[in-house]
């Protein structure tokens, strides 16, 4: 097995290794714990040379400044890398979709700065999977996806709770999330799931479910943290000061609520989420006087300070828990602590309950996995959980508890009383859970299976290192970008004078990236390129600089579309142009989401062009007007255009603009030709380009078409103004 560099992606940002704030809000639940522990577990595997977890960098007074640090070192092989994306303030993950392409671009730049590229990309949750999927297309890298929870399932749950589709999409970007999940399922080399149940329920409604290669690898626990409750009694065992303090603090926190703290303790832990079904546990306990006499109840529902200042959904849940506590008069019998530290305090909570011969309840119906069940089991705490989903598989395998309908409060109570009242049964379930926690659900086991899966993917997908010959590496390692207009510049219909010689130079010169720039849209340019089979561009710019793709496969640069969409009001522009005389719309095939095209009428003048610009300015419509060959008018976003594409590519792939050579022959090439890039105007140019004569970095060739381009390239290389650096 080779040694791998793995990149994990979980972009929402509130992720740190030291003092992780698990349960701080709805974005910092089990998924954050999962990726942090996976990060550490993989770093300990002998065939992982490096593993980085990429998340969003946040500089916000409302959160710790630790989230603003670009890099957090975990150990000699593991880091958390924080990437700028969507400004500095903390945003919920549902609000980050419009900024994820910025995250992708900055990840590319990070890899370029490090001069180190991953072997495997692994996305987590829908947003992280989107990032990993897009990077895998560019760098031809194997891509692993982990969904954690999926949009279709969440949408169905919320619809049953009374939400409507518009509210769902406004609040959660739900349809966008589901669409991206479909693409991820279709493109991932492997989709890692925690249980078979997850495949059968979470993924069953996805169109591309049949295309996915699923691998069941249950998440693990850290056995150095989640160890049996009786270890404290072992003569050779010594607690750290931190553990002693955590034990004392939690014990005191629980006991201050209780009249008789020595009774068995019924325990449940999770964030303040309706799906955790804490209300059912309190109802079960409150309605059963016998159970109250037998045991106390403790519920740790995330972290709270001032409930009135919390998000509405968490505020509602926590308020309901307190109201139920009051309804059943559970004071002195029930503990509802305000907070806990997941790192050191949660393991002690499990062990306190185990030493009191208590029971852990996971009342979530249809839980994908149920990590708290495994944690509690490893500490020796018997389980009551749902007979569906992950709990069914865990408890079924471990034989460490009872499965009941968690919507049936009487069934929950009966199961709890059965375990608490039967000491032999309690001991059996406790021992079985400890065994399963150390053998079946340990992170080192997960890492072993994970790396076996990585090796299988890698061997199947590639021979050698897939990234070394990928387009992404070619772009990142480029010494020169050469971008040419197609029609009238590179070729003119059947006239391909000098084309073969030029393409031979492109193919044979290391470090040169070749691009085509055209006013045609994707469909029309695809048809045009079919006429010239030996023209094989790395970059394709369509629709007058409003579309950006890579290779003839037309892999989109989604970041470019998001970039130019800023302040673009297509419908308003179309309406404004209806009152403009002496123009007529071009055919439907010439129109595009970011390009509105017209024919100029007879005797169309510079005054007419000025009138169009005035109309748009007066109506505060940000746009750029291009006039080509004295007859074509294109209106595009202010940020679009061939020249802006050049600057965008320069930024994204970290190559100075003065290492770009551009070639054109018409008016819509002007902004690509002038500036810091080296421009070539072929001899058969349109009169609109006369304005470029005498300008710095513009070369007017004596020859037409590709021959003129070769002439211009030779000029720049011989003059030393452009060089292909070694």
C-alpha positions in Angstrom: 0.0 0.0 0.0 1.3 3.5 -0.9 1.3 6.4 1.5 -1.6 8.8 0.8 -2.4 12.5 1.3 -6.1 12.8 2.1 -8.2 16.0 2.2 -11.4 16.1 4.1 -14.0 18.9 3.6 -16.5 20.2 6.1 -16.9 23.9 5.3 -19.3 25.4 7.8 -16.4 26.6 10.0 -17.1 26.0 13.7 -14.6 23.2 13.8 -11.6 23.1 16.1 -9.7 20.2 17.5 -8.8 21.6 20.9 -11.9 22.2 23.1 -14.3 21.3 20.2 -17.6 23.0 20.8 -19.8 20.0 20.0 -23.4 20.9 20.6 -22.9 24.7 20.4 -25.6 24.9 17.8 -27.3 22.8 15.1 -24.2 22.9 12.9 -21.9 21.5 15.6 -23.4 18.1 16.3 -22.3 14.6 15.6 -21.0 15.4 12.1 -18.3 17.7 13.5 -17.3 15.1 16.1 -17.2 12.5 13.3 -14.8 14.4 11.1 -12.5 15.4 13.9 -12.2 11.9 15.1 -11.7 10.6 11.6 -9.0 13.2 11.0 -7.1 12.0 14.1 -7.7 8.3 13.4 -6.4 8.6 9.8 -3.3 10.5 10.9 -2.4 7.5 13.0 -2.6 5.0 10.1 0.9 4.1 8.8 -0.1 4.6 5.2 -1.4 8.1 5.6 1.4 10.6 4.9 -0.8 13.6 5.6 -4.4 14.4 6.2 -6.0 17.9 6.2 -9.5 18.9 7.2 -10.6 22.0 5.3 -13.2 24.3 6.8 -14.2 27.9 6.6 -12.2 30.6 8.3 -14.3 32.8 10.6 -13.4 36.2 12.2 -16.4 37.1 14.3 -16.7 38.6 17.8 -19.5 36.1 18.5 -17.1 33.1 18.3 -13.7 32.3 19.5 -10.7 33.8 17.6 -9.4 30.2 17.3 -11.7 29.9 14.3 -9.8 32.7 12.6 -6.5 30.9 12.6 -5.5 29.7 9.1 -4.0 26.5 10.2 -4.4 24.4 13.4 -1.8 21.7 13.9 -3.2 18.5 15.3 -0.1 16.4 15.1 2.8 15.8 12.7 0.5 14.4 10.0 -2.9 16.2 10.6 -4.1 19.8 10.3 -7.3 21.8 10.2 -7.0 24.2 7.2 -9.3 27.3 7.3 -10.2 28.8 4.0 -11.6 32.2 3.3 -15.1 32.1 1.9 -18.2 34.3 2.0 -16.8 37.1 4.2 -15.6 36.8 7.8 -18.8 36.5 9.8 -20.2 33.1 10.9 -23.0 31.9 8.7 -25.2 28.8 9.0 -24.2 26.1 6.6 -27.5 26.5 4.6 -26.4 30.1 3.8 -23.0 29.2 2.4 -24.1 27.7 -1.0 -23.5 30.9 -2.9 -19.9 31.1 -1.6 -18.7 27.5 -2.0 -17.0 28.1 -5.4 -14.9 30.8 -3.7 -14.0 28.0 -1.2 -13.0 25.8 -4.1 -10.8 28.5 -5.7 -9.1 29.2 -2.5 -8.4 25.5 -1.8 -6.8 25.3 -5.2 -4.6 28.3 -4.3 -3.7 26.7 -1.0 -2.5 23.6 -2.8 -0.5 25.7 -5.2 1.1 27.6 -2.4 2.0 24.3 -0.6 3.0 22.7 -3.9 1.4 19.5 -2.6 -1.6 17.8 -4.0 -3.9 15.3 -2.4 -4.4 11.7 -3.5 -8.0 11.4 -2.2 -10.8 14.0 -1.7 -13.4 13.2 0.9 -16.5 15.4 1.3 -18.8 15.5 4.4 -22.4 16.7 4.3 -23.9 18.1 1.1 -21.7 21.3 1.0 -18.4 19.4 1.6 -19.3 16.8 -1.0 -20.0 19.6 -3.5 -16.5 21.0 -2.9 -14.8 17.6 -3.1 -16.8 16.6 -6.2 -15.9 19.8 -8.1 -12.2 19.5 -7.2 -12.2 15.9 -8.3 -13.4 16.9 -11.8 -10.6 19.4 -12.2 -7.8 17.3 -10.7 -9.0 13.8 -11.8 -8.8 12.6 -8.2 -10.7 9.8 -6.5 -13.7 11.2 -4.6 -15.3 9.8 -1.4 -18.6 11.1 -0.2 -20.3 10.9 3.2 -23.8 12.4 3.4 -24.4 12.2 7.2 -27.9 13.3 6.6 -29.6 14.0 3.3 -31.9 16.7 2.0 -34.7 14.6 0.6 -35.2 12.9 4.0 -35.1 16.3 5.8 -37.5 17.8 3.4 -40.0 15.0 3.9 -39.8 15.4 7.7 -40.3 19.1 7.6 -43.2 18.9 5.1 -45.0 16.6 7.6 -44.3 19.2 10.2 -46.2 21.9 8.2 -43.4 23.6 6.3 -44.2 24.6 2.6 -41.7 24.2 -0.3 -41.0 27.9 -0.6 -40.2 28.3 3.1 -38.0 25.2 2.9 -36.0 26.6 -0.1 -35.8 30.1 1.4 -34.6 28.8 4.8 -32.5 25.8 3.9 -31.7 26.1 0.1 -33.3 22.7 0.1 -33.8 22.0 -3.6 -30.3 23.2 -4.4 -29.0 20.9 -1.8 -30.9 17.9 -3.2 -29.8 18.7 -6.7 -26.2 18.7 -5.7 -26.6 15.5 -3.6 -27.9 13.8 -6.8 -24.7 14.9 -8.7 -22.5 13.7 -5.8 -24.1 10.3 -5.7 -23.6 9.9 -9.4 -19.9 11.1 -9.3 -18.5 9.7 -6.1 -16.1 6.7 -6.4 -17.5 5.5 -3.1 -20.2 6.6 -0.8 -19.4 5.8 2.8 -22.4 5.1 5.0 -22.6 4.0 8.7 -25.3 1.3 8.3 -27.2 -0.7 5.7 -30.3 1.1 6.9 -28.9 4.4 5.7 -28.6 3.0 2.2 -32.2 1.6 2.3 -33.9 4.7 3.7 -31.8 7.8 3.2 -30.7 7.1 -0.4 -33.7 5.2 -1.7 -35.5 8.2 -3.2 -32.4 9.5 -5.1 -32.5 9.1 -8.9 -28.8 8.1 -9.0 -28.9 5.7 -6.1 -28.4 2.8 -8.4 -25.1 4.3 -9.7 -23.5 4.6 -6.3 -20.8 2.3 -4.9 -21.8 2.1 -1.2 -19.4 1.0 1.5 -20.7 0.5 5.1 -18.0 1.6 7.6 -19.4 2.4 11.0 -17.8 5.4 12.8 -15.7 4.6 15.8 -15.0 5.8 19.2 -11.7 6.6 20.9 -11.2 3.8 23.4 -8.7 5.9 25.3 -11.6 8.2 26.1 -14.6 5.9 26.2 -13.5 3.1 28.4 -15.4 0.9 31.0 -16.8 2.5 34.1 -15.0 0.0 36.4 -11.5 1.0 35.2 -11.4 3.6 38.0 -11.3 0.8 40.5 -8.3 -0.9 38.9 -5.2 -0.5 41.0 -3.0 0.4 38.1 -5.3 3.0 36.7 -4.7 6.7 37.4 -6.9 9.5 36.2 -5.5 12.7 34.9 -6.1 16.0 36.8 -8.4 17.0 33.9 -10.4 13.8 34.2 -10.7 14.2 38.0 -12.0 17.7 37.6 -14.4 16.7 34.9 -15.8 13.9 37.1 -16.2 16.1 40.1 -17.8 18.9 38.1 -20.3 16.6 36.3 -21.1 14.7 39.5 -21.9 17.9 41.3 -23.9 19.3 38.4 -26.1 16.2 38.3 -26.5 15.8 42.0 -27.5 19.4 42.6 -30.8 18.6 40.8 -31.5 15.3 42.8 -32.9 14.5 46.2 -31.5 10.9 46.1 -28.5 10.8 43.8 -27.6 7.2 44.6 -30.5 5.8 42.6 -29.9 4.4 39.1 -29.6 7.1 36.5 -31.6 7.1 33.2 -29.5 9.1 30.8 -29.9 10.8 27.4 -27.5 13.0 25.5 -27.8 15.1 22.3 -28.2 18.6 21.0 -31.5 20.4 21.3 -33.1 18.9 18.2 -36.7 17.8 17.8 -35.6 14.6 16.3 -33.8 13.6 19.5 -37.3 13.0 21.0 -36.3 14.1 24.5 -39.9 14.9 25.2 -40.9 11.3 24.8 -38.3 10.3 27.4 -39.7 12.9 29.9 -43.3 11.9 29.2 -42.3 8.2 29.7 -40.7 9.0 33.1 -43.3 11.5 34.2 -46.2 9.2 33.6 -44.7 6.2 35.4 -44.5 6.6 39.2 -42.9 3.2 39.6 -40.0 4.2 37.3 -39.6 7.5 39.2 -39.3 5.5 42.4 -36.6 3.2 40.8 -34.4 5.7 39.1 -33.5 9.4 38.4 -33.5 11.0 35.0 -30.8 13.2 33.4 -31.0 14.8 30.0 -28.1 16.7 28.5 -29.7 18.7 25.6 -26.7 20.5 24.1 -25.3 23.8 25.5 -27.5 26.7 26.7 -27.0 30.0 28.5 -30.0 32.2 28.0 -32.8 30.3 26.3 -34.5 33.5 25.3 -31.4 34.4 23.1 -31.2 31.0 21.3 -32.5 30.2 17.8 -36.3 29.7 17.7 -36.2 25.9 17.1 -33.8 25.3 20.0 -35.7 27.8 22.2 -38.9 25.9 21.6 -37.4 22.5 22.4 -35.7 23.5 25.6 -38.7 25.5 26.8 -40.9 22.4 26.2 -38.5 20.2 28.2 -38.6 22.6 31.2 -42.4 22.8 31.0 -42.7 19.0 31.0 -40.4 18.9 34.0 -42.8 21.3 35.7 -45.9 19.5 34.5 -44.9 16.2 36.1 -43.3 17.9 39.1 -40.0 16.1 38.5 -37.9 18.5 40.7 -35.5 16.4 42.7 -35.8 13.5 40.3 -34.7 15.0 37.0 -31.5 16.8 36.0 -31.4 19.1 33.0 -27.9 20.6 33.1 -27.0 23.6 31.0 -23.8 22.4 29.3 -21.1 19.8 29.1 -17.7 19.5 27.5 -17.8 16.8 24.9 -14.0 16.1 25.2 -13.7 15.3 28.9 -17.1 15.6 30.5 -19.3 13.4 28.3 -17.3 10.2 28.8 -17.6 10.8 32.6 -21.3 11.3 32.3 -21.7 7.9 30.7 -19.5 6.3 33.4 -21.3 8.0 36.3 -24.6 6.6 34.9 -23.0 3.1 34.5 -21.6 3.2 38.1 -25.1 3.9 39.3 -26.4 0.9 37.3 -28.4 3.1 35.0 -29.5 2.9 31.4 -28.9 5.1 28.3 -31.9 6.0 26.1 -31.6 7.1 22.5 -35.2 7.9 21.5 -34.5 9.2 18.0 -36.7 7.3 15.5 -34.9 6.2 12.4 -31.4 7.3 13.5 -28.9 6.8 10.8 -26.3 5.5 13.2 -26.4 6.5 16.8 -22.9 7.4 17.9 -24.0 8.1 21.5 -25.2 4.5 21.7 -21.7 3.2 20.9 -20.1 5.7 23.3 -22.4 4.7 26.1 -21.9 1.0 25.4 -18.1 1.3 25.5 -18.5 2.8 29.0 -20.6 -0.1 30.1 -24.1 1.5 30.0 -27.0 -0.7 28.7 -29.1 0.7 26.0 -32.8 1.3 25.1 -33.3 2.5 21.5 -35.4 2.4 18.4 -35.9 -0.9 16.5 -35.1 0.9 13.3 -32.1 2.4 11.6 -28.6 2.4 13.1 -29.6 1.5 16.6 -31.2 -1.7 15.4 -27.9 -2.7 13.7 -25.7 -1.7 16.7 -27.8 -3.2 19.4 -28.5 -6.2 17.2 -24.8 -6.8 16.7 -23.7 -6.0 20.3 -26.7 -7.5 22.2 -26.3 -4.8 24.8 -29.9 -3.5 25.3 -33.5 -3.5 24.3 -35.2 -2.1 21.2 -38.6 -0.6 21.6 -41.0 1.8 19.8 -39.6 5.1 21.0 -42.9 6.8 20.2 -44.6 4.5 22.8 -43.8 5.9 26.2 -45.2 2.8 28.0 -42.8 0.6 26.0 -39.8 2.8 26.9 -40.8 2.7 30.6 -41.2 -1.1 30.5 -37.8 -1.6 28.9 -36.1 0.7 31.4 -37.7 -1.0 34.4 -36.8 -4.5 33.0 -33.1 -3.6 32.7 -32.8 -1.7 36.0 -34.6 -4.4 38.0 -32.7 -7.4 36.7 -29.0 -7.1 37.9 -27.9 -10.2 35.8 -29.5 -8.7 32.7 -27.8 -5.3 33.4 -24.4 -7.0 33.8 -24.8 -9.0 30.6 -25.8 -5.9 28.5 -23.0 -3.9 30.1 -20.3 -6.5 29.3 -21.5 -7.0 25.8 -21.5 -3.3 25.1 -17.9 -2.9 26.4 -16.8 -5.7 24.2 -18.5 -4.3 21.1 -17.0 -0.8 21.8 -13.5 -2.2 21.8 -13.7 -4.6 18.9 -16.4 -3.5 16.4 -16.7 0.2 16.8 -13.2 1.5 17.4 -11.7 4.3 15.2 -8.6 2.2 14.5 -10.8 -0.4 12.9 -12.6 2.2 10.9 -9.3 3.6 9.7 -8.1 0.2 8.6 -11.2 -0.5 6.5 -11.2 3.1 5.2 -7.6 2.8 3.9 -8.3 -0.6 2.4 -11.2 1.1 0.5 -8.9 4.0 -0.5 -6.4 1.5 -1.9 -9.1 -0.3 -3.9 -10.4 3.0 -5.3 -7.0 4.2 -6.2 -5.9 1.0 -8.0 -9.2 0.8 -9.9 -9.2 4.5 -11.0 -5.7 5.0 -11.9 -2.3 3.7 -12.7 0.3 5.8 -10.9 -0.6 9.2 -9.5 -3.9 10.4 -11.0 -3.2 14.1 -10.2 0.2 14.3 -11.9 -1.3 14.2 -15.4 -4.6 15.9 -14.6 -5.8 19.1 -16.1 -5.8 20.7 -12.7 -2.1 20.0 -12.3 -1.4 21.2 -15.8 -3.2 24.5 -15.0 -1.5 24.8 -11.6 2.0 24.2 -13.0 1.5 26.3 -16.2 4.2 28.7 -17.3 2.1 30.4 -20.0 -1.6 30.6 -20.9 -2.3 31.1 -24.6 -5.9 32.1 -25.4 -7.2 32.8 -28.9 -10.5 33.8 -30.4 -11.8 31.1 -32.8 -13.7 32.5 -35.8 -11.6 34.9 -37.8 -8.6 34.5 -35.6 -7.6 30.9 -35.3 -9.6 29.8 -38.4 -12.0 31.3 -40.8 -14.5 28.6 -42.0 -12.4 26.1 -44.1 -9.4 28.3 -44.1 -7.0 26.8 -41.5 -3.9 28.5 -42.7 -1.1 27.9 -40.1 -3.4 26.0 -37.7 -1.5 22.7 -37.7 1.9 24.4 -37.1 0.4 26.4 -34.2 -1.2 23.4 -32.6 2.0 21.4 -32.9 3.8 24.2 -31.0 1.1 24.1 -28.3 1.3 20.3 -27.9 5.1 20.1 -27.9 5.9 23.1 -25.6 5.8 22.1 -21.9 4.0 24.5 -19.6 1.7 26.0 -22.2 -2.1 26.0 -21.5 -4.2 26.5 -24.6 -7.6 28.2 -24.6 -10.3 29.1 -27.1 -12.4 32.2 -26.6 -15.5 32.8 -28.7 -18.7 34.8 -28.9 -20.6 31.5 -29.6 -22.4 29.7 -26.8 -21.6 26.2 -25.7 -23.8 24.4 -28.2 -22.6 26.4 -31.2 -19.0 26.2 -30.1 -19.2 22.5 -29.7 -20.4 22.2 -33.3 -17.6 24.5 -34.5 -14.9 22.5 -32.7 -16.1 19.3 -34.3 -14.8 20.8 -37.7 -11.3 21.0 -36.3 -10.5 17.7 -34.5 -6.8 18.6 -33.8 -7.8 21.7 -31.9 -7.8 20.4 -28.3 -8.3 23.3 -25.8 -7.7 23.1 -22.1 -9.9 26.1 -21.5 -13.0 27.2 -23.4 -14.5 30.6 -23.0 -18.0 31.0 -24.6 -20.7 33.6 -25.1 -18.4 36.6 -25.2 -16.8 35.8 -21.9 -19.8 34.8 -19.9 -19.1 31.0 -19.8 -16.0 29.3 -18.7 -15.3 25.6 -19.2 -12.4 23.2 -19.1 -11.6 20.8 -22.0 -13.9 19.6 -24.8 -15.9 17.8 -22.1 -17.0 21.3 -21.1 -16.4 20.9 -17.3 -17.9 24.1 -16.0 -16.0 26.5 -13.7 -18.9 27.1 -11.4 -17.1 29.8 -9.6 -17.0 32.0 -12.7 -20.8 31.9 -13.0 -21.3 32.9 -9.4 -18.8 35.7 -9.9 -20.5 37.3 -12.9 -24.0 36.9 -11.5 -23.4 39.8 -9.1 -26.0 42.6 -9.8 -27.0 41.0 -13.2 -30.7 41.7 -13.9 -31.3 40.0 -17.2 -35.1 40.5 -17.4 -34.9 44.2 -16.6 -32.3 44.7 -19.3 -34.4 43.0 -21.9 -37.3 45.2 -21.0 -35.2 48.3 -21.1 -33.9 47.4 -24.6 -37.4 47.2 -26.0 -37.5 51.0 -26.4 -34.2 51.2 -28.2 -34.5 51.8 -32.0 -32.4 50.4 -34.8 -31.7 47.0 -33.2 -33.4 43.6 -33.4 -32.9 40.5 -31.2 -30.7 37.7 -32.6 -32.1 34.2 -32.9 -33.0 32.3 -29.7 -29.9 30.1 -30.0 -27.7 33.2 -29.6 -29.3 34.2 -26.3 -27.8 32.9 -23.1 -28.5 33.4 -19.4 -25.6 35.8 -19.2 -25.6 37.2 -22.8 -28.4 39.2 -24.5 -27.7 39.5 -28.2 -29.0 41.9 -30.9 -28.4 42.8 -34.6 -27.5 46.4 -35.2 -29.7 48.0 -37.8 -28.6 49.7 -41.0 -26.6 52.9 -40.4 -26.2 52.0 -36.7 -23.8 54.6 -35.3 -21.7 55.4 -32.3 -24.6 57.7 -31.1 -26.9 54.6 -31.1 -24.3 52.7 -29.1 -24.0 55.6 -26.7 -27.8 55.6 -26.4 -27.9 51.9 -25.3 -25.3 52.6 -22.6 -27.3 55.6 -21.4 -30.5 53.6 -21.2 -28.8 51.0 -19.0 -27.1 53.7 -16.9 -30.3 55.7 -16.3 -32.1 52.6 -15.1 -29.1 51.6 -12.9 -28.6 48.3 -14.7 -25.0 47.2 -14.4 -24.0 45.6 -17.7 -21.3 45.8 -20.4 -22.2 46.4 -24.1 -20.0 44.8 -26.8 -20.2 45.9 -30.5 -18.6 43.5 -32.9 -18.0 43.6 -36.7 -20.3 46.7 -37.0 -23.4 44.5 -36.7 -23.5 42.4 -33.5 -24.4 43.8 -30.1 -23.9 41.7 -27.0 -25.0 42.8 -23.5 -23.2 40.9 -20.7 -22.7 41.2 -16.9 -20.4 44.0 -15.8 -18.0 41.4 -14.3 -18.0 39.2 -17.5 -16.1 39.6 -20.7 -13.0 37.9 -22.2 -10.6 40.2 -20.4 -12.2 39.6 -17.0 -11.9 35.8 -17.7 -8.2 36.2 -18.2 -7.9 38.1 -14.9 -10.0 35.5 -13.2 -7.9 32.6 -14.5 -4.7 34.5 -13.5 -6.0 34.8 -9.9 -7.3 31.2 -9.7 -4.3 29.5 -11.1 -1.7 31.9 -9.7 0.0 32.9 -13.0 0.7 36.6 -13.5 -1.4 38.2 -16.3 1.8 39.1 -18.1 2.3 35.4 -18.7 -0.9 35.3 -20.8 -0.8 35.7 -24.6 -4.2 36.5 -26.2 -5.1 36.7 -29.8 -8.2 38.2 -31.6 -9.6 39.9 -34.6 -12.8 41.6 -33.5 -14.4 44.2 -31.2 -15.4 41.7 -28.5 -11.8 40.7 -28.2 -10.6 44.2 -27.1 -10.7 43.8 -23.4 -8.9 40.5 -23.7 -6.2 41.9 -25.9 -5.3 45.1 -23.9 -4.0 45.4 -20.4 -1.1 43.4 -18.9 -1.6 40.4 -21.1 0.3 40.2 -24.4 -2.1 40.8 -27.2 -1.9 39.6 -30.8 -4.1 41.2 -33.5 -4.1 39.1 -36.7 -3.8 40.8 -40.1 -7.5 40.1 -41.1 -8.8 42.2 -38.1 -12.0 44.3 -38.0 -11.7 48.1 -38.0 -12.9 48.2 -34.3 -9.3 47.1 -33.3 -7.6 50.2 -34.9 -7.9 51.8 -31.5 -5.3 49.4 -30.2 -2.6 50.5 -32.6 0.4 51.9 -30.8 -0.6 50.6 -27.4 1.8 48.8 -25.2 1.7 44.9 -25.3 -0.3 44.9 -28.6 1.3 43.2 -31.7 -0.3 43.6 -35.1 0.7 40.6 -37.2 1.4 40.9 -40.9 -0.2 37.5 -41.5 -3.8 36.4 -41.0 -5.3 33.7 -38.8 -3.1 31.1 -37.1 -0.1 32.1 -39.1 -0.4 35.6 -37.6 -0.8 34.1 -34.1 2.5 32.2 -34.6 4.1 35.4 -35.8 3.0 37.2 -32.7 4.1 34.5 -30.3 7.5 34.4 -31.9 7.7 38.2 -31.5 7.0 38.0 -27.7 9.3 35.1 -27.1 12.2 36.7 -29.0 11.7 40.1 -27.4 11.9 38.5 -24.0 8.6 40.2 -23.0 7.2 36.7 -22.4 9.1 33.6 -21.5 8.2 30.1 -20.8 9.9 29.7 -17.4 11.8 26.6 -16.6 
